[in-house]
Structures are given as structure tokens and as C-alpha cells.
Amino acid sequence: MPNESHFPPSVTPSTCCYCGTGCGVLIDSRDGRITDVRGDPEHPANQGRLCAKGATLHLTAAPGTLQANRALYPEVRTRRDQPRQRVSWEQAMAVAARRFAAVIAEHGPEAVAFYVSGQLLTEDYYVFNKLVKGFIGSNNIDTNSRLCMSSAASGYKLTLGVDAPPNCYEDIGLAQCLFITGANPAAAHPIVFRRIEDARAANPELKIIVADPRRSETAAIADLHLALKPGTDIALYNAMLHVLLAENLVDRDYIAAHTEGFAALEAIAADYSPAVAAQICGIPAEDIVQAARWFGLSKASLSLWCQGLNQSRHGSHNNAALIHLHLATGHIGRPGAGPFSLTGQPNAMGGREVGGMANLLSAHRDLGSAEHRAEVARFWGVPEVPAKPGLTAVQLFEAVGRGEVKALWIACTNPAHSLPDQARVRAALETAEFVVLQEAYGDTDTAAYADLLLPAASWGEKEGTVTNSERRISRVRAAVAAAGEARADWAIAVDFAHRLGDELGRGEEARRLFPYRRPEAIFNEHRDSTRGRDLDITGLSYGLLEQRGPQLWPFPEGAEAGLPRLYADGRFPTPSGRARFVPVQHQEVAEPTDVDQPISLLSGRLRDQWHGMSRTGTVPRLFHGAEEAVLAMHPCDLRHRGLEDGDLARVSNGRDSLVLRVAAVAGLKKGRAWLPMHWGSRFMHGAGVNAFTGPACDPISLQPELKHAPVQVEKADLPWPLAVVRAGEGPDALASSLALLQRARRLLPRFPYASVGLYGRGQPLVVFRAAAEAPLDEAQIREIDALFDLEREEGAIVYADRRRHIGKRALARDGHLLGVRLAGETQALAWLKDAISDDVLDPDLLRWAVAPISTPPAKLLRASPVVCKCADITQAQIEAGIARGLDLDGLQNELKCGTFCGGCLPEVKKIIVAKTSPQAA
Ligand SMILES: Nc1nc2c(c(=O)[nH]1)N[C@H]1C(S)=C(S)[C@@H](COP(=O)(O)OP(=O)(O)OC[C@H]3O[C@@H](n4cnc5c(=O)[nH]c(N)nc54)[C@H](O)[C@@H]3O)O[C@H]1N2
Ligand SMILES: Nc1nc2c(c(=O)[nH]1)N[C@H]1C(S)=C(S)[C@@H](COP(=O)(O)OP(=O)(O)OC[C@H]3O[C@@H](n4cnc5c(=O)[nH]c(N)nc54)[C@H](O)[C@@H]3O)O[C@H]1N2
Ligand code: SF4
Ligand SMILES: [Mo]
């Protein structure tokens, strides 16, 4: 739908589809194609800034990329051993409705389930939730937010009464003490992190404390880093409370006037002296005292947290223990003060607002409350909402595995990557009688299990709203038509509801409940459901968002603006109006390390990749920070195992085993390891980190303990390496690379260690790495060369040392290298990637690519260092711009360097000074 605002037709304001920061973007489009993306200077969340993921969104919408990677039309398979076939929407939806209706008729409504996502728009989410709870007659709908925000939601409800982060981003600049715990915003919320850096620069008094078992990018800027043992947060926060009490830094008046339950917690805190907690957490007692003092003495203390607290067997109590510190000191409801949970997905908040989880109902209502169920049933005009809670993510897949849930509908999430205990999840998906996958990308790990694939419209193609971490509702707008035959998620759900109604003989009812023709009608219904609730948005409309831009909730009818800060009056939405302290105690992680599995494995995010990489995995430059899944460990832990930085190690536990490259990282304590969560079976051999994680969940939030798994790490004996670098060719080199990447995936299961990815800021490349127990034979090598299209005779340069089983082959055209295969000895890969991508190998030196030496030729024109990571601009490009007479403005306009996150501006300015000052000559 075209936007109706004051922007010229080719610029569409929308919202970034990645993290919960919720940055506004301006999408440039021409002739129905997205050509560029910029930060929206008017959007309050980012004021024009974008991180590298947001800044490369347009690349993921290039026509060649859409063709190579997107799900473009519906596909169905009638037998599991056959591939899916293309069908019409008519056929696809008929199959879906028939199969679901048959299961419901035979086994009842609880034999079907929906597993959806915090990346759906609010309107999509609303329809799915109503479909299940208001029409199908069960509560079997849960979402990936169960893996993400459910402990934050239950932590807020336990203490403050409702699920509402009480702060806004402005508070970051107003705080005197920032307590960042279990969060790495430098990578996971980069534009929030820019605000933290700005606050640091503007206020020399600001204290930043980071609690994280590893020295993350965020910890690097902290005044105090508490490298606590994984899973020991409650002991740390209780001990901080102990110090606050001992040093009289609590606010007794606030506690007396606005809270209840403090006495019980005070008694518990007495047991958590800094010395006791120091033992549990493995950090110095003085550091705990220092953290408590800074927190208690500052005029305004703000906590920021995310998965380090939530993804825990005691995630709800982790959250409560942290929120206690704010309640005990009165650091809440004031500018710069409060417990501010960062949300992960772009619309995790919207999902919570529409009640899109197995135990929730619309507008922050609870399924457990008969009154709330009756209110929602009345609002929807249905006889009742069933009382029995639905299955939550982990339970749901267990029920699928037991055959209790027979038909499963998955939308906008990739459970064969992101759920814990992958072997069981994948077995469950095999067991299911009928799996529908509603996806924008047709080749995710989950797609392998889909009997029916429904192509979904995605970023840049769909309309609706999302809510970010600070409760701000933004419009998401379409700049172009959906790729192929893809349809908007809400529209698929509405169509399905009508057809299921027909199959069940309830067609009229379905049309009455789901009359929507546009997302705006859904938004309006959702809005009306919030009347009188804590998140009342009855004052909002698409029109108002259009005119006045994104707005914070609550925004009730008649309000002038949303509320930036909740609880300023000290009244809380609990029955007594008081916030609650919860008696929380330290507990062990579900699966502690032991002698057989002595390493505690942590997992999380890298700045430039998004979850299962369906979208970010199509952008070569987003691989530059990390080309493969690398396990970080302390150098001593590696040395004990006979490993060095860059070696291959076998990582295993009772669940599975994977071969990974290791990196020596001194910032990680001994006994801990860190693995990014992004790589799954499409980019490596094996399921990725969730091969190792277990299904234990928090008893209140039912969020699984994804952050911790015990593993063993040993040297892998795979002496025969293989590496292939291959450039894309033809008019759309990226599309050609993506097609090659797809083909290369077939090789992944064949090697005990294998990894594939993209690379390159000039020519896009596919890079494949593998290692084997024995040398590859001729036939294997020929097959690999054929797969990468390296077997052509013309332009081939070969080197073979049969005795040492080393074989290399390069392919060139017109003096330019197109690709190289290295077998038996692969060190040249390190420089070949840049030499091919940047095309900087002198034509007379092509033979160097296969030479039995690993160093690059001296005449290799060295690649210039990247200065602006977001726009991917090198020092040489900036210098060339300056030589052409460009100043900072000119460079920013032409090259876009420094216009996204702004992090490189000091460096760019330095280069300008160096090149333009009189001494520079
Ligand atoms: N680039 C990028 N950004 C993203 C995403 C992405 O995929 N890529 N995903 C988005 C989503 S959905 C989410 S939920 C957020 C997640 O955002 P974050 O939670 O900030 O990111 P993570 O890397 O998952 O974990 C944060 C930190 O928790 C630490 N940690 C682990 N165990 C513990 C513990 O026991 N206690 C404490 N205190 N800390 C611990 C880890 O070492 C890690 O540094 O990121 C969002 N932003
Ligand atoms: N070990 C470990 N595991 C984790 C985590 C961790 O830190 N450690 N983090 C957990 C957390 S916090 C989260 S949020 C999950 C995330 O896990 P997932 O939800 O599995 O992650 P994504 O890869 O983002 O999956 C979203 C899918 O939706 C598709 N998609 C994109 N746009 C659209 C659209 O508009 N419509 C539809 N229908 N599909 C679309 C994408 O192609 C993608 O495949 O992972 C969890 N798993
Ligand atoms: S911080 Fe980056 S990924 Fe997150 S919304 Fe902003 S641009 Fe998108
Ligand atoms: Mo998340």
C-alpha cells in the first residue's frame, strides 16, 4: 500500500525489521524496487542513525537476492520422501484448511497448535491469537518470545504488577549510574549503545557497571565489569541489596509508602553478604560493594538487561531480584531511573500487547483470570475463551514429539535452529502429521520439515505497526509489492480462518470474526481492546501515527502524548497499589558443569548477524566481522587441550557433538566458552549451539535456559583441510554467489568440520571451509571443483604435490582470479579472499594463488582498512574523496560514511585533518 504522507512517492518511512531498538528507516524505491535505505532523522528512536544491519537492508531486497533466497510461491508435498511442488494459493490454502479441520474433527482442537513470532507485526499477531483462542477453541498458540522475553514479562508482573518497561530511551542520557546486566547492547542494540556512548561522553560523572560472565564489547566501556559465574545473578543482586541496607542507601520512605513484602526479602538479603556472594559469583567482594554504592549513591540509576537474565531456569527471579534494587532505593518513576528491560525482537512488545502467548489474552489480560476471559470473549463476540492454558514453546514441541499435537502451524520463526535440544525438536518435526511453515525465506532449517510452505511478504513489502523497547508504536510501511506471490501474514491468517470455518461448517462465524480487509481495521480492533487497561492506546490511530509520527503508550483517548515514564506517582497496578518484593534465593543452573563436561558454554549475538541468518546471511559484508561460528575460550583452557587459536576442536556433551574452530580470548574466564547463536545447518555441519542446550525452563515464565550448557572440548584430529573461494559471476554477481552458496550447502554434511559463508566488499564471494580425517581422493576433488565451477580447463592454474597430498587449483579469466580450491594446505585462504574480492592480485602473479607458500606476494596491493563499518567504506575511499575536494559533508553525502551509527566520525575527521592540514604533504 503506498504511503499517504508528505514524503515524495519514492521515499517510504518505515521501521527496521531487526532488533527491538525500533529504528526508523527511509526506504528509497524506484520502479517497484527498493534501491536504498537511510536512517529516518525524524524517528525518535534513532534520529537518523542505523547500525550495519539496518544500513544494509536494501541489499537484502535486491531483485537477484529475492530470486535466490525468498519463498516466492506456495509449495506442498504429499509424501515426506518427495520434494515439495509449486501449487497455487487456492490449492495450498485448501490443503491447509482440510488437514487442520480433519485433525480437529478427529482429535479435538488441542491436537493442532500454532508457533508464531515476535517478528510478526501487531496486526498479524492479533489475528493469529484470535484465530486460536476465539475460533479454534484452544490456547495452543505460543511464540518465540517464550525463548526471549517471557521472564522479563513475568518479572515485571511479579514486582510491578503488569508487563510494562517503565522507561524510555531518553533516560539513558539522564542516568548517573547505568547498570547493564546480561545484555550486550554494543552488539544486540547498537543504536541504544550509541546513546550510552553519548551519555558517557556528555557526563564524566556517569558510572557504568556491566555484569556479564564474559568481557563483551559492552563490558569494554564499563567502569566496573563484574564477570560473574553464569547463572548467579540473584546472589549478586541480593548481595548488592545487602550492601545498600548495611550502608543505609535504601529509601525507607519509598519502601514504606509504595511497596510491600520488604521484610521477607530483607531477612533473605542478610544471608548474602558480599563475601558469600563473592564465593557464589566468583568475583571480588569489593566489586560487589562498589557496584552497590554506585547504584545507591547516584541521583538516578538505570538498569538495562536482556537475555543474560531472561534465558535462565530462574529467569523470572533474576528479573525480580534486579527490579528489587530499584524499589528499595526509589530509583524508579523518575527521569534517568528505573528497571528498563531491552526487548529483543522488533515486535516482542506488540506480541505481549495482543496477548499472543499460551497464557495471555489481549491487552495484557491473563488467561488465568475468569474475568479477563469473559471480557475478551465479550469483546470478540464469542461464547467463551477456553480456560486451559495452551502449550508453551518447549512443551509444545514435546507434545508434537509424543504425537499429541498432530498439525503444527509455524510462522515467522525457525524452531529447527532456535529452540533448545535440537535433536528432540527435529525429531518432533519429523513426527508431526502436518507442518505448515509461513516464511519469507524458503530454505531455513525448519523449511526441511514443512509439508506446506506459504510465502510471506516481508520487510519493505508489508503494512502494520510494531512496538519497540521503550513502548513506542511505529508504523511499518510497504515501499514495494511483495516478492513473487508472497502475501502479508495477517492476510494468510484471515484467509485460513475463513476456509477452516467452511471446512468446520462455521464459515459465517469465521467471516464475522475475521472481516478484515486492511491491517488498519485490525489495529483499530486491537486498540479498542486496550480501553481502560494499563496499555490503553485508545487515543491512537493510523492517521495520528501518520501525522505525528511514532508514539509511546499508554496513549488513552484525549491524551496529547504517550507517557515517557511509568509510576511517577509511586502507584503500581497491583491490587494494593503497591509494588511487591519477592523472596528470591540463589539457585544453580539446570545443568551445571562437571568433570566430564567442565566447560560452561554461553551463547548470544554478534553485531552483524541476525538469528538464523536467513536475511543477514545474504549480505557478504555482514560476514566480515565473523566468517564462521568460532568458539571463544581462555588461552589456558586451549593450551591444556593442546589447542591453539585457529585450531579445530570437537565440542560435545550428552546431546550432540560439533567440530568448531576455536579462538583464544583472554577476556573470557577459564572454564567458560562463548559461541554465537547464528550458525545453523545452512552455514555449518551440525545444528549450531542448540545442539547442546537443554529443555529446562523457568517454572513461572516457562522460558528455557538457553544461555547455559555444559560441554567438553577436545582437540579434533582432522589433519586434511580444504578451502574454496569462488567469486560470483555475470551481471548479478551477488545472485550468482547466493546460488553457489545454496549448492555448496550440499557438501556440509559430508565433512566432520565444514562451514560456508559469503565474503567481499568488492566482488561477492562464497567461502567454503572443511577438514577431513584422510586426504581427499581425486574423485572427491573433481566433484568439489565441479560444484564450484572450477573445473574449466581454460584459465586453470594447478599445483599438485602428490606425496604430501596437496592439490590446488585456481581459475582465472582475463588475468582476474575467479576462484581457488586448496586441498591439503589452505593457509593462503587468509589473503586470497581479499585479493579476489578486491581484485588486487597483479595478473603476472596469478600462479601465486596456488604456490606452495602461504604468504601473499609483496606486490599485492594491500586492502585498505575499513573505517565506516556501516557503509563499508575504506580509508582509501575516504582519502580518494578528500583528494577530489570533498569535505566532511561531501564525504557523508557521497560515500555515506559516518551517516549511520556515527561511531566512525572521529576517525573520518582525523583522516580529513591528516590529509588537509598543511603538514600533510
Ligand atoms: N545483531 C543482533 N542483534 C540482535 C539480535 C540478533 O540476532 N543479532 N537479536 C535480538 C534479540 S531477539 C534479542 S532477545 C536480543 C538479545 O540481546 P542481548 O541479551 O543483549 O544479547 P545476547 O548476546 O543474547 O546476551 C547478552 C549477554 O548475556 C551474557 N550472559 C550469559 N549468561 C549470563 C548470566 O548468567 N548472567 C548475566 N548477567 N549475563 C549473562 C552473555 O555473555 C551476553 O554477552 O538481541 C536483539 N538484537
Ligand atoms: N542458544 C541460544 N538459542 C537462542 C537464543 C540464544 O541467545 N541462545 N536466543 C533466543 C531468542 S531471544 C530468540 S528471539 C530466538 C530467535 O529465533 P528465531 O525466531 O528462530 O529466529 P529468526 O532466524 O529471526 O527467525 C525468524 C524467521 O522469520 C522469517 N521472516 C522474516 N520476515 C518475515 C515475515 O515478514 N513473515 C514471515 N512469516 N516470516 C518472516 C525469517 O526468514 C526467519 O527465518 O532464538 C532463541 N534461541
Ligand atoms: S539498532 Fe540496528 S538492527 Fe536494531 S533497529 Fe536499529 S538499525 Fe535495526
Ligand atoms: Mo529474542
PDB file of C-alpha atoms in Angstrom, residues 75 135 491:
ATOM      1  CA  GLU A  75       4.701 -25.378  -2.180  1.00  0.00           C
ATOM      2  CA  PHE A 135     -12.288 -19.558  16.991  1.00  0.00           C
ATOM      3  CA  ALA A 491      -3.919 -11.862   5.183  1.00  0.00           C
TER       4      ALA A 491
END
